[in-house]
Amino acid sequence: MMRFAVIGAGGLGGFFGGLLANGGHEVHFVVRGRTLAALLDTGLSITGGFRAHLDRVEATDDARTIGHVDVVLVTVKAGQLPDIATQLPPLVGPQTIVLTMQNGVEAPDTVAEVVGREHVVPCVVRIFTQLEEPGRISHHGGAGSVTFGAWDNVETPLIEATRAAFEGVGISAPEPPDIWVDLWTKAMFIIPTGALGTLSGQPMGEVRTALRDELSACIAEIEAIARARGVRLPPDAVERTLAFVDEQPADATTSLQRDLMHGRASELDSQAGAVVRLGRQVGVPTPRHDLMYAVLSLRERAARG
């Protein structure tokens, strides 16, 4: 049995934490407000391809009451990381690992500034879960996967044990040859499709056909940043990403599109905004992301009032 702390209990945190707790691991949720009340009052339920119900859930809004754990799962959206920074240090002992599960590429660095790079394990999540209401999570589609690896790509016994814990509850957790390649490969897919889909108001099928040249150019901007940062992407990374886009359902939309459409807080800043910032850091021009980020920032502010 391993000791986990899960920061957040939304679609990802509630799903992974619930499955791990149901599988016999000690799991503590760090949440607040309505989510904390729901977990303490009615427990946690997962429906869909995976099913679990926990009548009793360990949850708190103060990580200091938990103490050191083996593994911290940071599952809040990237924009919420500054809000939870003070909750991390009380959980992190000398050997603790902290999995960053956010979309985008800045989260590992952001969390490393708080707990130290030696504790941070970058993570790429490929699964579709949804928060129906506090304490109620639905799972859709296939089993999905959670891919993670040490900052320096050197496997440790604790990372191996964490991998086994996920596998033990039915979640594929492959060991990547290079986690940074996985992280940037996902970014090359989600950031351009999200931004172009939101700007155009069109689903994946239209974006990849009517806007294919722009899509390719946007992917290439991110590829150039990754290479400038030393990420060893394959030579045909752009072509592979386009091929992956072509495999997606034509009517698919992104979480960024859905969030901005409904006036919810989005990951615009941690996606397109990150491309702009990181491009400037390494001297890579990002004219398309500069424009998309500026326009969509106006739309986000208008949508949220």
mmCIF file of C-alpha atoms in Angstrom:
data_model
loop_
_atom_site.group_PDB
_atom_site.id
_atom_site.type_symbol
_atom_site.label_atom_id
_atom_site.label_comp_id
_atom_site.label_asym_id
_atom_site.label_seq_id
_atom_site.Cartn_x
_atom_site.Cartn_y
_atom_site.Cartn_z
ATOM 1 C CA MET A 1 0.000 0.000 0.000
ATOM 2 C CA MET A 2 1.212 3.484 -0.872
ATOM 3 C CA ARG A 3 0.355 6.840 0.659
ATOM 4 C CA PHE A 4 -0.995 9.406 -1.805
ATOM 5 C CA ALA A 5 -2.084 13.027 -1.538
ATOM 6 C CA VAL A 6 -4.263 14.300 -4.377
ATOM 7 C CA ILE A 7 -4.458 18.057 -4.907
ATOM 8 C CA GLY A 8 -7.889 18.647 -6.388
ATOM 9 C CA ALA A 9 -10.813 16.271 -6.885
ATOM 10 C CA GLY A 10 -12.127 17.259 -10.296
ATOM 11 C CA GLY A 11 -12.282 15.021 -13.335
ATOM 12 C CA LEU A 12 -8.688 13.832 -12.981
ATOM 13 C CA GLY A 13 -8.091 14.060 -9.251
ATOM 14 C CA GLY A 14 -11.373 12.469 -8.276
ATOM 15 C CA PHE A 15 -10.901 9.726 -10.848
ATOM 16 C CA PHE A 16 -7.327 8.746 -10.064
ATOM 17 C CA GLY A 17 -7.650 9.276 -6.326
ATOM 18 C CA GLY A 18 -10.906 7.356 -6.180
ATOM 19 C CA LEU A 19 -9.525 4.376 -8.078
ATOM 20 C CA LEU A 20 -6.355 4.269 -5.989
ATOM 21 C CA ALA A 21 -8.335 4.456 -2.738
ATOM 22 C CA ASN A 22 -10.726 1.797 -3.982
ATOM 23 C CA GLY A 23 -7.666 -0.324 -4.781
ATOM 24 C CA GLY A 24 -6.496 -0.270 -1.181
ATOM 25 C CA HIS A 25 -4.074 2.648 -1.138
ATOM 26 C CA GLU A 26 -4.170 5.404 1.472
ATOM 27 C CA VAL A 27 -5.418 8.496 -0.341
ATOM 28 C CA HIS A 28 -5.893 11.991 1.073
ATOM 29 C CA PHE A 29 -7.606 14.692 -0.994
ATOM 30 C CA VAL A 30 -6.647 18.339 -0.546
ATOM 31 C CA VAL A 31 -9.694 20.331 -1.632
ATOM 32 C CA ARG A 32 -11.900 23.155 -0.425
ATOM 33 C CA GLY A 33 -15.383 24.634 -0.499
ATOM 34 C CA ARG A 34 -18.220 22.631 -2.013
ATOM 35 C CA THR A 35 -15.895 19.823 -3.048
ATOM 36 C CA LEU A 36 -14.635 19.317 0.489
ATOM 37 C CA ALA A 37 -18.177 19.323 1.854
ATOM 38 C CA ALA A 38 -19.367 16.830 -0.763
ATOM 39 C CA LEU A 39 -16.506 14.395 -0.194
ATOM 40 C CA LEU A 40 -16.987 14.441 3.560
ATOM 41 C CA ASP A 41 -20.789 14.234 3.407
ATOM 42 C CA THR A 42 -21.512 11.800 0.562
ATOM 43 C CA GLY A 43 -18.168 10.314 -0.473
ATOM 44 C CA LEU A 44 -16.913 9.836 -4.018
ATOM 45 C CA SER A 45 -18.453 8.002 -6.981
ATOM 46 C CA ILE A 46 -16.983 7.090 -10.370
ATOM 47 C CA THR A 47 -19.230 5.943 -13.215
ATOM 48 C CA GLY A 48 -18.684 4.885 -16.819
ATOM 49 C CA GLY A 49 -15.993 2.506 -18.010
ATOM 50 C CA PHE A 50 -14.557 2.461 -14.493
ATOM 51 C CA ARG A 51 -16.858 2.234 -11.497
ATOM 52 C CA ALA A 52 -16.205 2.831 -7.820
ATOM 53 C CA HIS A 53 -17.989 4.267 -4.816
ATOM 54 C CA LEU A 54 -16.325 5.330 -1.588
ATOM 55 C CA ASP A 55 -18.594 6.115 1.332
ATOM 56 C CA ARG A 56 -15.675 7.389 3.366
ATOM 57 C CA VAL A 57 -13.088 9.737 1.884
ATOM 58 C CA GLU A 58 -10.097 11.328 3.587
ATOM 59 C CA ALA A 59 -10.303 15.003 2.627
ATOM 60 C CA THR A 60 -9.062 18.278 4.081
ATOM 61 C CA ASP A 61 -8.372 21.866 3.098
ATOM 62 C CA ASP A 62 -5.123 21.911 5.098
ATOM 63 C CA ALA A 63 -2.279 19.696 3.869
ATOM 64 C CA ARG A 64 -0.441 20.162 7.151
ATOM 65 C CA THR A 65 -2.866 17.702 8.754
ATOM 66 C CA ILE A 66 -1.715 14.957 6.361
ATOM 67 C CA GLY A 67 2.058 15.053 6.681
ATOM 68 C CA HIS A 68 4.549 13.507 4.296
ATOM 69 C CA VAL A 69 3.293 11.093 1.639
ATOM 70 C CA ASP A 70 4.915 8.836 -0.937
ATOM 71 C CA VAL A 71 3.287 10.501 -3.939
ATOM 72 C CA VAL A 72 1.513 13.797 -4.569
ATOM 73 C CA LEU A 73 -0.792 13.998 -7.586
ATOM 74 C CA VAL A 74 -1.217 17.640 -8.630
ATOM 75 C CA THR A 75 -4.416 17.548 -10.681
ATOM 76 C CA VAL A 76 -5.703 21.140 -10.616
ATOM 77 C CA LYS A 77 -5.586 23.187 -13.812
ATOM 78 C CA ALA A 78 -2.331 24.968 -14.553
ATOM 79 C CA GLY A 79 -3.814 28.365 -13.775
ATOM 80 C CA GLN A 80 -4.608 27.208 -10.247
ATOM 81 C CA LEU A 81 -1.052 26.183 -9.380
ATOM 82 C CA PRO A 82 -0.214 29.464 -7.614
ATOM 83 C CA ASP A 83 -3.293 28.977 -5.422
ATOM 84 C CA ILE A 84 -2.169 25.573 -4.153
ATOM 85 C CA ALA A 85 1.561 26.283 -3.808
ATOM 86 C CA THR A 86 1.406 26.536 -0.009
ATOM 87 C CA GLN A 87 -0.252 23.113 0.219
ATOM 88 C CA LEU A 88 2.681 21.270 -1.352
ATOM 89 C CA PRO A 89 5.653 21.632 1.053
ATOM 90 C CA PRO A 90 3.933 19.977 4.064
ATOM 91 C CA LEU A 91 3.333 16.862 1.956
ATOM 92 C CA VAL A 92 6.849 16.478 0.578
ATOM 93 C CA GLY A 93 9.394 14.428 2.494
ATOM 94 C CA PRO A 94 12.946 13.557 1.404
ATOM 95 C CA GLN A 95 11.784 10.800 -0.977
ATOM 96 C CA THR A 96 8.342 12.094 -2.033
ATOM 97 C CA ILE A 97 7.596 12.414 -5.738
ATOM 98 C CA VAL A 98 5.181 15.001 -7.127
ATOM 99 C CA LEU A 99 3.377 14.157 -10.383
ATOM 100 C CA THR A 100 2.350 17.206 -12.429
ATOM 101 C CA MET A 101 -0.757 16.286 -14.447
ATOM 102 C CA GLN A 102 -1.524 19.603 -16.153
ATOM 103 C CA ASN A 103 -1.906 20.262 -19.866
ATOM 104 C CA GLY A 104 0.832 22.418 -21.326
ATOM 105 C CA VAL A 105 4.555 22.399 -20.588
ATOM 106 C CA GLU A 106 5.170 24.924 -17.794
ATOM 107 C CA ALA A 107 3.733 23.020 -14.819
ATOM 108 C CA PRO A 108 6.861 20.975 -13.993
ATOM 109 C CA ASP A 109 8.956 24.141 -13.726
ATOM 110 C CA THR A 110 6.259 25.930 -11.730
ATOM 111 C CA VAL A 111 6.000 23.120 -9.184
ATOM 112 C CA ALA A 112 9.789 22.655 -9.081
ATOM 113 C CA GLU A 113 10.110 26.249 -7.889
ATOM 114 C CA VAL A 114 8.088 25.244 -4.811
ATOM 115 C CA VAL A 115 9.314 21.743 -3.929
ATOM 116 C CA GLY A 116 12.589 21.354 -5.833
ATOM 117 C CA ARG A 117 13.273 19.736 -9.178
ATOM 118 C CA GLU A 118 14.439 16.500 -7.546
ATOM 119 C CA HIS A 119 10.867 15.765 -6.407
ATOM 120 C CA VAL A 120 9.018 16.616 -9.631
ATOM 121 C CA VAL A 121 7.887 13.874 -12.008
ATOM 122 C CA PRO A 122 6.385 15.312 -15.236
ATOM 123 C CA CYS A 123 3.275 13.485 -16.342
ATOM 124 C CA VAL A 124 1.168 13.184 -19.499
ATOM 125 C CA VAL A 125 -2.455 12.122 -19.032
ATOM 126 C CA ARG A 126 -4.450 10.669 -21.896
ATOM 127 C CA ILE A 127 -7.918 9.923 -20.569
ATOM 128 C CA PHE A 128 -11.401 11.437 -20.784
ATOM 129 C CA THR A 129 -13.075 12.069 -17.457
ATOM 130 C CA GLN A 130 -15.608 14.678 -16.444
ATOM 131 C CA LEU A 131 -16.696 16.248 -13.176
ATOM 132 C CA GLU A 132 -20.484 15.923 -13.103
ATOM 133 C CA GLU A 133 -20.780 17.576 -9.689
ATOM 134 C CA PRO A 134 -18.574 17.662 -6.596
ATOM 135 C CA GLY A 135 -17.779 14.076 -5.652
ATOM 136 C CA ARG A 136 -19.256 12.617 -8.866
ATOM 137 C CA ILE A 137 -16.902 11.713 -11.717
ATOM 138 C CA SER A 138 -17.764 10.091 -15.055
ATOM 139 C CA HIS A 139 -15.317 8.244 -17.289
ATOM 140 C CA HIS A 140 -15.743 8.015 -21.062
ATOM 141 C CA GLY A 141 -13.999 6.107 -23.829
ATOM 142 C CA GLY A 142 -11.118 3.699 -23.396
ATOM 143 C CA ALA A 143 -9.019 3.040 -20.329
ATOM 144 C CA GLY A 144 -6.544 5.748 -21.284
ATOM 145 C CA SER A 145 -3.081 6.092 -19.839
ATOM 146 C CA VAL A 146 -0.895 8.114 -17.522
ATOM 147 C CA THR A 147 2.713 8.410 -18.679
ATOM 148 C CA PHE A 148 5.314 9.778 -16.290
ATOM 149 C CA GLY A 149 9.057 9.764 -15.767
ATOM 150 C CA ALA A 150 11.772 11.368 -13.686
ATOM 151 C CA TRP A 151 13.035 14.819 -14.632
ATOM 152 C CA ASP A 152 16.318 13.258 -15.794
ATOM 153 C CA ASN A 153 14.579 10.149 -17.203
ATOM 154 C CA VAL A 154 16.261 7.898 -14.606
ATOM 155 C CA GLU A 155 13.750 5.441 -13.138
ATOM 156 C CA THR A 156 13.656 5.089 -9.331
ATOM 157 C CA PRO A 157 12.082 2.407 -7.117
ATOM 158 C CA LEU A 158 9.371 4.850 -5.981
ATOM 159 C CA ILE A 159 8.475 5.773 -9.555
ATOM 160 C CA GLU A 160 8.336 2.068 -10.401
ATOM 161 C CA ALA A 161 6.056 1.445 -7.409
ATOM 162 C CA THR A 162 3.788 4.319 -8.462
ATOM 163 C CA ARG A 163 3.610 2.892 -11.955
ATOM 164 C CA ALA A 164 2.599 -0.466 -10.467
ATOM 165 C CA ALA A 165 -0.070 1.226 -8.328
ATOM 166 C CA PHE A 166 -1.727 2.749 -11.406
ATOM 167 C CA GLU A 167 -1.465 -0.495 -13.343
ATOM 168 C CA GLY A 168 -2.972 -2.310 -10.374
ATOM 169 C CA VAL A 169 -6.199 -0.301 -10.655
ATOM 170 C CA GLY A 170 -6.463 -0.719 -14.422
ATOM 171 C CA ILE A 171 -4.701 2.420 -15.678
ATOM 172 C CA SER A 172 -1.920 1.925 -18.209
ATOM 173 C CA ALA A 173 1.254 3.640 -16.974
ATOM 174 C CA PRO A 174 4.019 3.003 -19.521
ATOM 175 C CA GLU A 175 7.603 4.028 -18.856
ATOM 176 C CA PRO A 176 8.591 6.588 -21.516
ATOM 177 C CA PRO A 177 12.084 6.656 -23.022
ATOM 178 C CA ASP A 178 12.020 10.452 -22.557
ATOM 179 C CA ILE A 179 9.132 12.117 -20.699
ATOM 180 C CA TRP A 180 9.934 15.513 -22.232
ATOM 181 C CA VAL A 181 9.285 14.157 -25.715
ATOM 182 C CA ASP A 182 5.875 12.931 -24.527
ATOM 183 C CA LEU A 183 5.097 16.255 -22.832
ATOM 184 C CA TRP A 184 5.945 18.373 -25.871
ATOM 185 C CA THR A 185 4.326 15.931 -28.288
ATOM 186 C CA LYS A 186 1.033 16.343 -26.452
ATOM 187 C CA ALA A 187 1.488 20.130 -26.410
ATOM 188 C CA MET A 188 1.987 20.134 -30.181
ATOM 189 C CA PHE A 189 -1.440 18.526 -30.494
ATOM 190 C CA ILE A 190 -3.617 20.183 -27.874
ATOM 191 C CA ILE A 191 -2.425 23.782 -28.074
ATOM 192 C CA PRO A 192 -2.848 24.473 -31.824
ATOM 193 C CA THR A 193 -6.084 22.491 -32.149
ATOM 194 C CA GLY A 194 -7.510 24.206 -29.078
ATOM 195 C CA ALA A 195 -6.589 27.725 -30.157
ATOM 196 C CA LEU A 196 -7.585 27.351 -33.814
ATOM 197 C CA GLY A 197 -10.780 25.502 -32.923
ATOM 198 C CA THR A 198 -11.759 28.239 -30.501
ATOM 199 C CA LEU A 199 -10.941 31.071 -32.897
ATOM 200 C CA SER A 200 -12.856 29.484 -35.759
ATOM 201 C CA GLY A 201 -15.669 28.016 -33.681
ATOM 202 C CA GLN A 202 -15.205 24.781 -35.596
ATOM 203 C CA PRO A 203 -14.635 21.149 -34.571
ATOM 204 C CA MET A 204 -11.525 19.119 -35.311
ATOM 205 C CA GLY A 205 -12.652 17.995 -38.764
ATOM 206 C CA GLU A 206 -12.911 21.556 -40.088
ATOM 207 C CA VAL A 207 -9.716 22.721 -38.394
ATOM 208 C CA ARG A 208 -7.623 19.956 -39.954
ATOM 209 C CA THR A 209 -8.997 20.542 -43.460
ATOM 210 C CA ALA A 210 -9.924 24.197 -43.948
ATOM 211 C CA LEU A 211 -7.117 25.460 -41.682
ATOM 212 C CA ARG A 212 -4.509 22.789 -42.317
ATOM 213 C CA ASP A 213 -1.700 25.130 -43.379
ATOM 214 C CA GLU A 214 -2.223 27.293 -40.299
ATOM 215 C CA LEU A 215 -2.438 24.206 -38.103
ATOM 216 C CA SER A 216 0.858 22.911 -39.482
ATOM 217 C CA ALA A 217 2.538 26.283 -38.963
ATOM 218 C CA CYS A 218 1.294 26.478 -35.362
ATOM 219 C CA ILE A 219 2.600 22.984 -34.633
ATOM 220 C CA ALA A 220 5.946 23.977 -36.153
ATOM 221 C CA GLU A 221 6.226 26.979 -33.813
ATOM 222 C CA ILE A 222 5.924 24.688 -30.792
ATOM 223 C CA GLU A 223 8.328 22.169 -32.317
ATOM 224 C CA ALA A 224 10.941 24.906 -32.763
ATOM 225 C CA ILE A 225 10.660 25.933 -29.109
ATOM 226 C CA ALA A 226 11.004 22.345 -27.936
ATOM 227 C CA ARG A 227 14.122 21.803 -30.029
ATOM 228 C CA ALA A 228 15.614 25.079 -28.778
ATOM 229 C CA ARG A 229 15.094 23.787 -25.225
ATOM 230 C CA GLY A 230 16.934 20.578 -26.054
ATOM 231 C CA VAL A 231 13.942 18.252 -26.399
ATOM 232 C CA ARG A 232 14.849 15.366 -28.707
ATOM 233 C CA LEU A 233 11.750 15.230 -30.874
ATOM 234 C CA PRO A 234 11.766 12.935 -33.917
ATOM 235 C CA PRO A 235 12.612 14.606 -37.256
ATOM 236 C CA ASP A 236 9.035 14.188 -38.504
ATOM 237 C CA ALA A 237 7.344 15.495 -35.343
ATOM 238 C CA VAL A 238 5.076 17.934 -37.207
ATOM 239 C CA GLU A 239 3.933 15.304 -39.689
ATOM 240 C CA ARG A 240 3.260 12.820 -36.883
ATOM 241 C CA THR A 241 1.174 15.391 -35.046
ATOM 242 C CA LEU A 242 -0.891 16.159 -38.143
ATOM 243 C CA ALA A 243 -1.443 12.437 -38.662
ATOM 244 C CA PHE A 244 -2.662 12.142 -35.058
ATOM 245 C CA VAL A 245 -5.063 15.060 -35.585
ATOM 246 C CA ASP A 246 -6.407 13.242 -38.648
ATOM 247 C CA GLU A 247 -7.247 10.222 -36.475
ATOM 248 C CA GLN A 248 -9.524 12.200 -34.140
ATOM 249 C CA PRO A 249 -13.329 12.260 -34.531
ATOM 250 C CA ALA A 250 -14.374 14.987 -36.962
ATOM 251 C CA ASP A 251 -16.850 16.436 -34.454
ATOM 252 C CA ALA A 252 -14.349 16.535 -31.571
ATOM 253 C CA THR A 253 -13.805 19.806 -29.720
ATOM 254 C CA THR A 254 -11.212 20.731 -27.117
ATOM 255 C CA SER A 255 -11.623 21.619 -23.458
ATOM 256 C CA LEU A 256 -10.372 25.125 -24.278
ATOM 257 C CA GLN A 257 -13.208 25.578 -26.779
ATOM 258 C CA ARG A 258 -15.812 24.297 -24.351
ATOM 259 C CA ASP A 259 -14.531 26.373 -21.439
ATOM 260 C CA LEU A 260 -14.464 29.639 -23.384
ATOM 261 C CA MET A 261 -17.843 28.911 -24.943
ATOM 262 C CA HIS A 262 -19.409 28.561 -21.503
ATOM 263 C CA GLY A 263 -17.540 31.429 -19.861
ATOM 264 C CA ARG A 264 -15.496 29.164 -17.594
ATOM 265 C CA ALA A 265 -11.899 29.598 -16.503
ATOM 266 C CA SER A 266 -9.744 28.070 -19.232
ATOM 267 C CA GLU A 267 -6.155 26.974 -19.763
ATOM 268 C CA LEU A 268 -5.553 29.597 -22.458
ATOM 269 C CA ASP A 269 -2.674 31.190 -20.566
ATOM 270 C CA SER A 270 -0.951 27.878 -19.825
ATOM 271 C CA GLN A 271 -1.350 26.751 -23.428
ATOM 272 C CA ALA A 272 -1.090 29.503 -26.066
ATOM 273 C CA GLY A 273 0.267 31.931 -23.473
ATOM 274 C CA ALA A 274 3.029 29.499 -22.564
ATOM 275 C CA VAL A 275 4.058 29.198 -26.216
ATOM 276 C CA VAL A 276 4.417 32.980 -26.406
ATOM 277 C CA ARG A 277 6.448 33.184 -23.185
ATOM 278 C CA LEU A 278 8.710 30.226 -23.883
ATOM 279 C CA GLY A 279 9.289 31.351 -27.459
ATOM 280 C CA ARG A 280 10.582 34.677 -26.189
ATOM 281 C CA GLN A 281 12.808 32.928 -23.656
ATOM 282 C CA VAL A 282 14.623 30.905 -26.320
ATOM 283 C CA GLY A 283 14.426 33.434 -29.166
ATOM 284 C CA VAL A 284 11.926 31.535 -31.323
ATOM 285 C CA PRO A 285 9.348 33.728 -33.135
ATOM 286 C CA THR A 286 5.744 32.660 -32.546
ATOM 287 C CA PRO A 287 3.666 35.092 -34.644
ATOM 288 C CA ARG A 288 0.620 32.836 -34.936
ATOM 289 C CA HIS A 289 0.455 32.074 -31.229
ATOM 290 C CA ASP A 290 1.086 35.751 -30.426
ATOM 291 C CA LEU A 291 -2.024 36.704 -32.407
ATOM 292 C CA MET A 292 -4.192 33.819 -31.199
ATOM 293 C CA TYR A 293 -3.300 34.462 -27.566
ATOM 294 C CA ALA A 294 -4.044 38.190 -27.852
ATOM 295 C CA VAL A 295 -7.420 37.669 -29.545
ATOM 296 C CA LEU A 296 -8.535 34.793 -27.329
ATOM 297 C CA SER A 297 -7.511 36.669 -24.180
ATOM 298 C CA LEU A 298 -10.000 39.382 -25.151
ATOM 299 C CA ARG A 299 -12.660 36.747 -25.766
ATOM 300 C CA GLU A 300 -11.979 35.064 -22.435
ATOM 301 C CA ARG A 301 -12.273 38.327 -20.508
ATOM 302 C CA ALA A 302 -15.515 39.165 -22.313
ATOM 303 C CA ALA A 303 -16.974 35.697 -21.701
ATOM 304 C CA ARG A 304 -16.195 35.835 -17.995
ATOM 305 C CA GLY A 305 -17.479 39.363 -17.606
#
